[in-house]
mmCIF file of C-alpha atoms in Angstrom:
data_model
loop_
_atom_site.group_PDB
_atom_site.id
_atom_site.type_symbol
_atom_site.label_atom_id
_atom_site.label_comp_id
_atom_site.label_asym_id
_atom_site.label_seq_id
_atom_site.Cartn_x
_atom_site.Cartn_y
_atom_site.Cartn_z
ATOM 1 C CA MET A 53 -61.854 126.192 -149.589
ATOM 2 C CA GLY A 54 -63.726 123.352 -150.704
ATOM 3 C CA THR A 55 -65.370 122.204 -153.383
ATOM 4 C CA VAL A 56 -68.721 121.924 -154.155
ATOM 5 C CA LEU A 57 -69.764 118.846 -152.595
ATOM 6 C CA GLY A 58 -66.930 117.652 -151.623
ATOM 7 C CA ALA A 59 -68.731 116.119 -148.640
ATOM 8 C CA MET A 60 -70.284 114.080 -150.462
ATOM 9 C CA ARG A 61 -67.704 111.341 -150.438
ATOM 10 C CA ASN A 62 -68.247 111.307 -146.594
ATOM 11 C CA VAL A 63 -71.681 110.100 -146.804
ATOM 12 C CA ARG A 64 -71.481 105.776 -146.779
ATOM 13 C CA TRP A 65 -74.342 106.119 -149.789
ATOM 14 C CA HIS A 66 -74.627 102.163 -150.531
ATOM 15 C CA GLU A 67 -76.014 102.287 -147.385
ATOM 16 C CA LEU A 68 -78.973 104.166 -147.022
ATOM 17 C CA GLN A 69 -81.790 103.736 -149.396
ATOM 18 C CA HIS A 70 -84.447 106.121 -151.516
ATOM 19 C CA ALA A 71 -87.690 104.395 -152.546
ATOM 20 C CA TYR A 72 -86.138 102.333 -155.619
ATOM 21 C CA GLY A 73 -83.560 100.845 -154.271
ATOM 22 C CA SER A 74 -79.685 101.966 -152.824
ATOM 23 C CA ALA A 75 -79.310 105.020 -153.083
ATOM 24 C CA SER A 76 -75.167 105.130 -153.975
ATOM 25 C CA GLN A 77 -76.343 106.845 -157.474
ATOM 26 C CA VAL A 78 -77.665 109.725 -155.476
ATOM 27 C CA PRO A 79 -74.093 111.549 -155.100
ATOM 28 C CA GLY A 80 -73.856 111.486 -159.030
ATOM 29 C CA VAL A 81 -77.426 113.074 -159.843
ATOM 30 C CA LEU A 82 -76.723 115.891 -157.164
ATOM 31 C CA SER A 83 -72.929 116.218 -159.712
ATOM 32 C CA ARG A 84 -75.327 115.992 -162.437
ATOM 33 C CA ILE A 85 -77.854 118.636 -160.765
ATOM 34 C CA ALA A 86 -74.398 121.071 -160.060
ATOM 35 C CA TRP A 87 -72.778 121.303 -163.013
ATOM 36 C CA GLY A 88 -74.892 119.268 -165.522
ATOM 37 C CA ASP A 89 -76.648 121.499 -168.771
ATOM 38 C CA ALA A 90 -80.171 122.146 -168.771
ATOM 39 C CA PRO A 91 -81.484 119.088 -169.557
ATOM 40 C CA THR A 92 -78.910 117.157 -167.564
ATOM 41 C CA SER A 93 -79.753 119.344 -164.573
ATOM 42 C CA ASP A 94 -83.950 119.395 -165.078
ATOM 43 C CA GLU A 95 -83.648 115.610 -164.928
ATOM 44 C CA ALA A 96 -81.817 114.936 -162.335
ATOM 45 C CA LEU A 97 -83.278 117.153 -160.211
ATOM 46 C CA SER A 98 -86.236 114.822 -161.333
ATOM 47 C CA ASP A 99 -85.538 111.512 -160.381
ATOM 48 C CA LEU A 100 -83.724 113.078 -157.036
ATOM 49 C CA GLU A 101 -87.277 114.460 -155.984
ATOM 50 C CA ARG A 102 -88.669 110.244 -157.157
ATOM 51 C CA TRP A 103 -86.174 108.673 -155.496
ATOM 52 C CA ILE A 104 -86.061 110.606 -151.818
ATOM 53 C CA SER A 105 -89.455 112.836 -151.168
ATOM 54 C CA THR A 106 -91.972 111.415 -152.944
ATOM 55 C CA PRO A 107 -94.284 110.138 -151.270
ATOM 56 C CA PRO A 108 -92.458 109.470 -148.424
ATOM 57 C CA VAL A 109 -88.731 109.820 -147.205
ATOM 58 C CA PHE A 110 -86.390 108.114 -146.789
ATOM 59 C CA ASP A 111 -83.501 107.221 -144.790
ATOM 60 C CA SER A 112 -80.701 108.658 -147.366
ATOM 61 C CA THR A 113 -83.182 112.105 -147.417
ATOM 62 C CA ALA A 114 -81.729 113.755 -144.267
ATOM 63 C CA ALA A 115 -78.198 112.547 -145.381
ATOM 64 C CA THR A 116 -79.537 114.254 -149.003
ATOM 65 C CA VAL A 117 -80.900 117.652 -147.969
ATOM 66 C CA PRO A 118 -77.005 119.356 -147.009
ATOM 67 C CA PHE A 119 -75.774 119.184 -150.199
ATOM 68 C CA LEU A 120 -79.236 120.853 -151.569
ATOM 69 C CA TRP A 121 -78.609 123.275 -149.499
ATOM 70 C CA GLU A 122 -75.250 123.796 -150.337
ATOM 71 C CA LEU A 123 -76.515 123.502 -154.714
ATOM 72 C CA ALA A 124 -79.012 126.368 -153.578
ATOM 73 C CA ALA A 125 -76.447 128.749 -152.239
ATOM 74 C CA THR A 126 -74.782 127.929 -155.305
ATOM 75 C CA ASP A 127 -74.887 130.887 -157.695
ATOM 76 C CA THR A 128 -73.036 128.550 -160.943
ATOM 77 C CA VAL A 129 -76.206 125.974 -160.315
ATOM 78 C CA ARG A 130 -78.759 126.361 -163.060
ATOM 79 C CA ASP A 131 -82.152 125.485 -161.658
ATOM 80 C CA ARG A 132 -81.653 127.140 -157.737
ATOM 81 C CA ALA A 133 -85.085 127.786 -157.343
ATOM 82 C CA GLY A 134 -85.679 123.920 -158.089
ATOM 83 C CA VAL A 135 -83.780 122.713 -155.684
ATOM 84 C CA LEU A 136 -85.062 125.271 -153.408
ATOM 85 C CA ALA A 137 -88.437 123.593 -154.541
ATOM 86 C CA LEU A 138 -87.521 120.201 -153.462
ATOM 87 C CA LEU A 139 -86.691 121.484 -150.236
ATOM 88 C CA ALA A 140 -90.169 122.597 -149.372
ATOM 89 C CA THR A 141 -91.751 118.939 -151.046
ATOM 90 C CA ILE A 142 -88.696 117.009 -148.270
ATOM 91 C CA LEU A 143 -90.423 119.431 -145.993
ATOM 92 C CA ALA A 144 -94.291 118.512 -146.488
ATOM 93 C CA ALA A 145 -93.493 114.862 -147.204
ATOM 94 C CA GLY A 146 -93.328 112.036 -144.469
ATOM 95 C CA ASN A 147 -92.943 108.253 -143.807
ATOM 96 C CA ALA A 148 -95.436 107.285 -141.425
ATOM 97 C CA GLU A 149 -93.378 103.284 -141.291
ATOM 98 C CA HIS A 150 -90.735 105.262 -140.407
ATOM 99 C CA PRO A 151 -91.349 108.789 -138.539
ATOM 100 C CA ALA A 152 -87.608 108.990 -136.975
ATOM 101 C CA TRP A 153 -86.634 109.039 -141.064
ATOM 102 C CA THR A 154 -89.231 111.550 -141.219
ATOM 103 C CA ARG A 155 -88.072 113.527 -138.316
ATOM 104 C CA ALA A 156 -84.197 113.779 -139.205
ATOM 105 C CA ALA A 157 -85.487 114.970 -143.174
ATOM 106 C CA HIS A 158 -87.460 117.567 -141.596
ATOM 107 C CA ASP A 159 -84.706 118.940 -139.272
ATOM 108 C CA ALA A 160 -82.204 119.008 -142.196
ATOM 109 C CA VAL A 161 -84.308 121.395 -144.257
ATOM 110 C CA ALA A 162 -84.666 123.686 -141.144
ATOM 111 C CA ALA A 163 -81.626 123.761 -140.403
ATOM 112 C CA GLY A 164 -81.094 125.778 -143.427
ATOM 113 C CA ARG A 165 -83.275 128.376 -142.613
ATOM 114 C CA ALA A 166 -80.731 131.036 -142.443
ATOM 115 C CA SER A 167 -80.108 129.803 -146.140
ATOM 116 C CA ALA A 168 -83.425 130.456 -147.262
ATOM 117 C CA ALA A 169 -83.442 133.918 -145.294
ATOM 118 C CA ARG A 170 -79.925 134.944 -146.965
ATOM 119 C CA LEU A 171 -81.657 133.993 -149.971
ATOM 120 C CA ALA A 172 -85.063 135.286 -149.859
ATOM 121 C CA ALA A 173 -82.760 138.358 -148.565
ATOM 122 C CA ALA A 174 -80.672 138.607 -151.916
ATOM 123 C CA PRO A 175 -80.903 141.484 -154.038
ATOM 124 C CA ASP A 176 -82.027 141.824 -157.698
ATOM 125 C CA THR A 177 -79.231 141.205 -160.174
ATOM 126 C CA PRO A 178 -78.809 143.385 -162.844
ATOM 127 C CA GLU A 179 -79.682 140.597 -165.446
ATOM 128 C CA ALA A 180 -82.863 141.324 -166.836
ATOM 129 C CA GLY A 181 -86.022 138.447 -167.178
ATOM 130 C CA GLY A 182 -86.949 139.623 -170.525
ATOM 131 C CA PRO A 183 -90.039 138.792 -171.938
ATOM 132 C CA SER A 184 -89.562 134.942 -171.054
ATOM 133 C CA GLY A 185 -90.104 135.596 -167.387
ATOM 134 C CA PRO A 186 -88.692 137.126 -164.417
ATOM 135 C CA SER A 187 -84.679 137.087 -163.574
ATOM 136 C CA PRO A 188 -82.948 133.733 -162.443
ATOM 137 C CA ALA A 189 -82.344 136.081 -159.018
ATOM 138 C CA ARG A 190 -85.992 136.800 -158.308
ATOM 139 C CA THR A 191 -87.182 133.096 -159.110
ATOM 140 C CA VAL A 192 -84.912 131.938 -156.084
ATOM 141 C CA ARG A 193 -85.704 135.197 -154.167
ATOM 142 C CA ALA A 194 -89.463 134.040 -155.102
ATOM 143 C CA ALA A 195 -88.657 130.336 -154.164
ATOM 144 C CA ALA A 196 -86.604 130.869 -151.031
ATOM 145 C CA THR A 197 -89.482 132.843 -149.406
ATOM 146 C CA ARG A 198 -92.073 130.546 -149.847
ATOM 147 C CA LEU A 199 -89.625 127.988 -148.628
ATOM 148 C CA LEU A 200 -89.072 130.123 -145.629
ATOM 149 C CA ALA A 201 -92.317 130.475 -145.142
ATOM 150 C CA ALA A 202 -93.302 126.757 -145.206
ATOM 151 C CA ILE A 203 -90.658 125.726 -142.358
ATOM 152 C CA ASP A 204 -91.920 129.082 -139.842
ATOM 153 C CA ARG A 205 -94.798 127.390 -140.088
ATOM 154 C CA HIS A 206 -94.128 123.659 -139.945
ATOM 155 C CA ALA A 207 -96.039 122.023 -137.863
ATOM 156 C CA CYS A 208 -96.390 117.653 -138.231
ATOM 157 C CA PRO A 209 -96.495 114.605 -135.751
ATOM 158 C CA ALA A 210 -92.860 113.194 -135.993
ATOM 159 C CA CYS A 211 -92.022 117.272 -136.101
ATOM 160 C CA ALA A 212 -94.425 117.699 -133.118
ATOM 161 C CA GLY A 213 -92.263 117.765 -129.270
ATOM 162 C CA PRO A 214 -88.698 117.303 -128.082
ATOM 163 C CA SER A 215 -86.027 116.967 -130.957
ATOM 164 C CA PRO A 216 -84.734 112.430 -130.609
ATOM 165 C CA HIS A 217 -81.616 114.861 -130.150
ATOM 166 C CA ALA A 218 -82.622 116.246 -126.541
ATOM 167 C CA ALA A 219 -83.881 113.195 -125.791
ATOM 168 C CA GLN A 220 -80.682 110.930 -125.296
ATOM 169 C CA VAL A 221 -79.239 114.216 -122.883
ATOM 170 C CA HIS A 222 -79.572 112.592 -119.691
#
């Protein structure tokens, strides 16, 4: 069995770009989301959102999405609902100058639909949210339900028509 985020080493991050330049820092940020304390994880999630999804998506966005799905499905990640919200943001974002990046990012989010469905259907845990709010499991379930709905109703110009991969088959 592999470790969480173990496949990150197989991505050539230094060849990809985000909003502020090289995506070589993305693995470190994903690691801080996975294992950081609350302030560290929150800051890393915010950084990643600025770098890969707002306003446009970048070539690094599609490479990052599978790792976001992995984090969303890992119980020990502190803000799984925030990770799911970032996936929804990516699905809503685009890049008019690079429609292929948009399509790749949206396809990567849609590829995790089964994970969203599992998270949306997860049973409530015995922990209670108490006076501070709903339980973390309930928050993840709600975020997964919203993302699942967004995936199911997704339509954008970059994603209209056949997949670019289908066009390559002769």
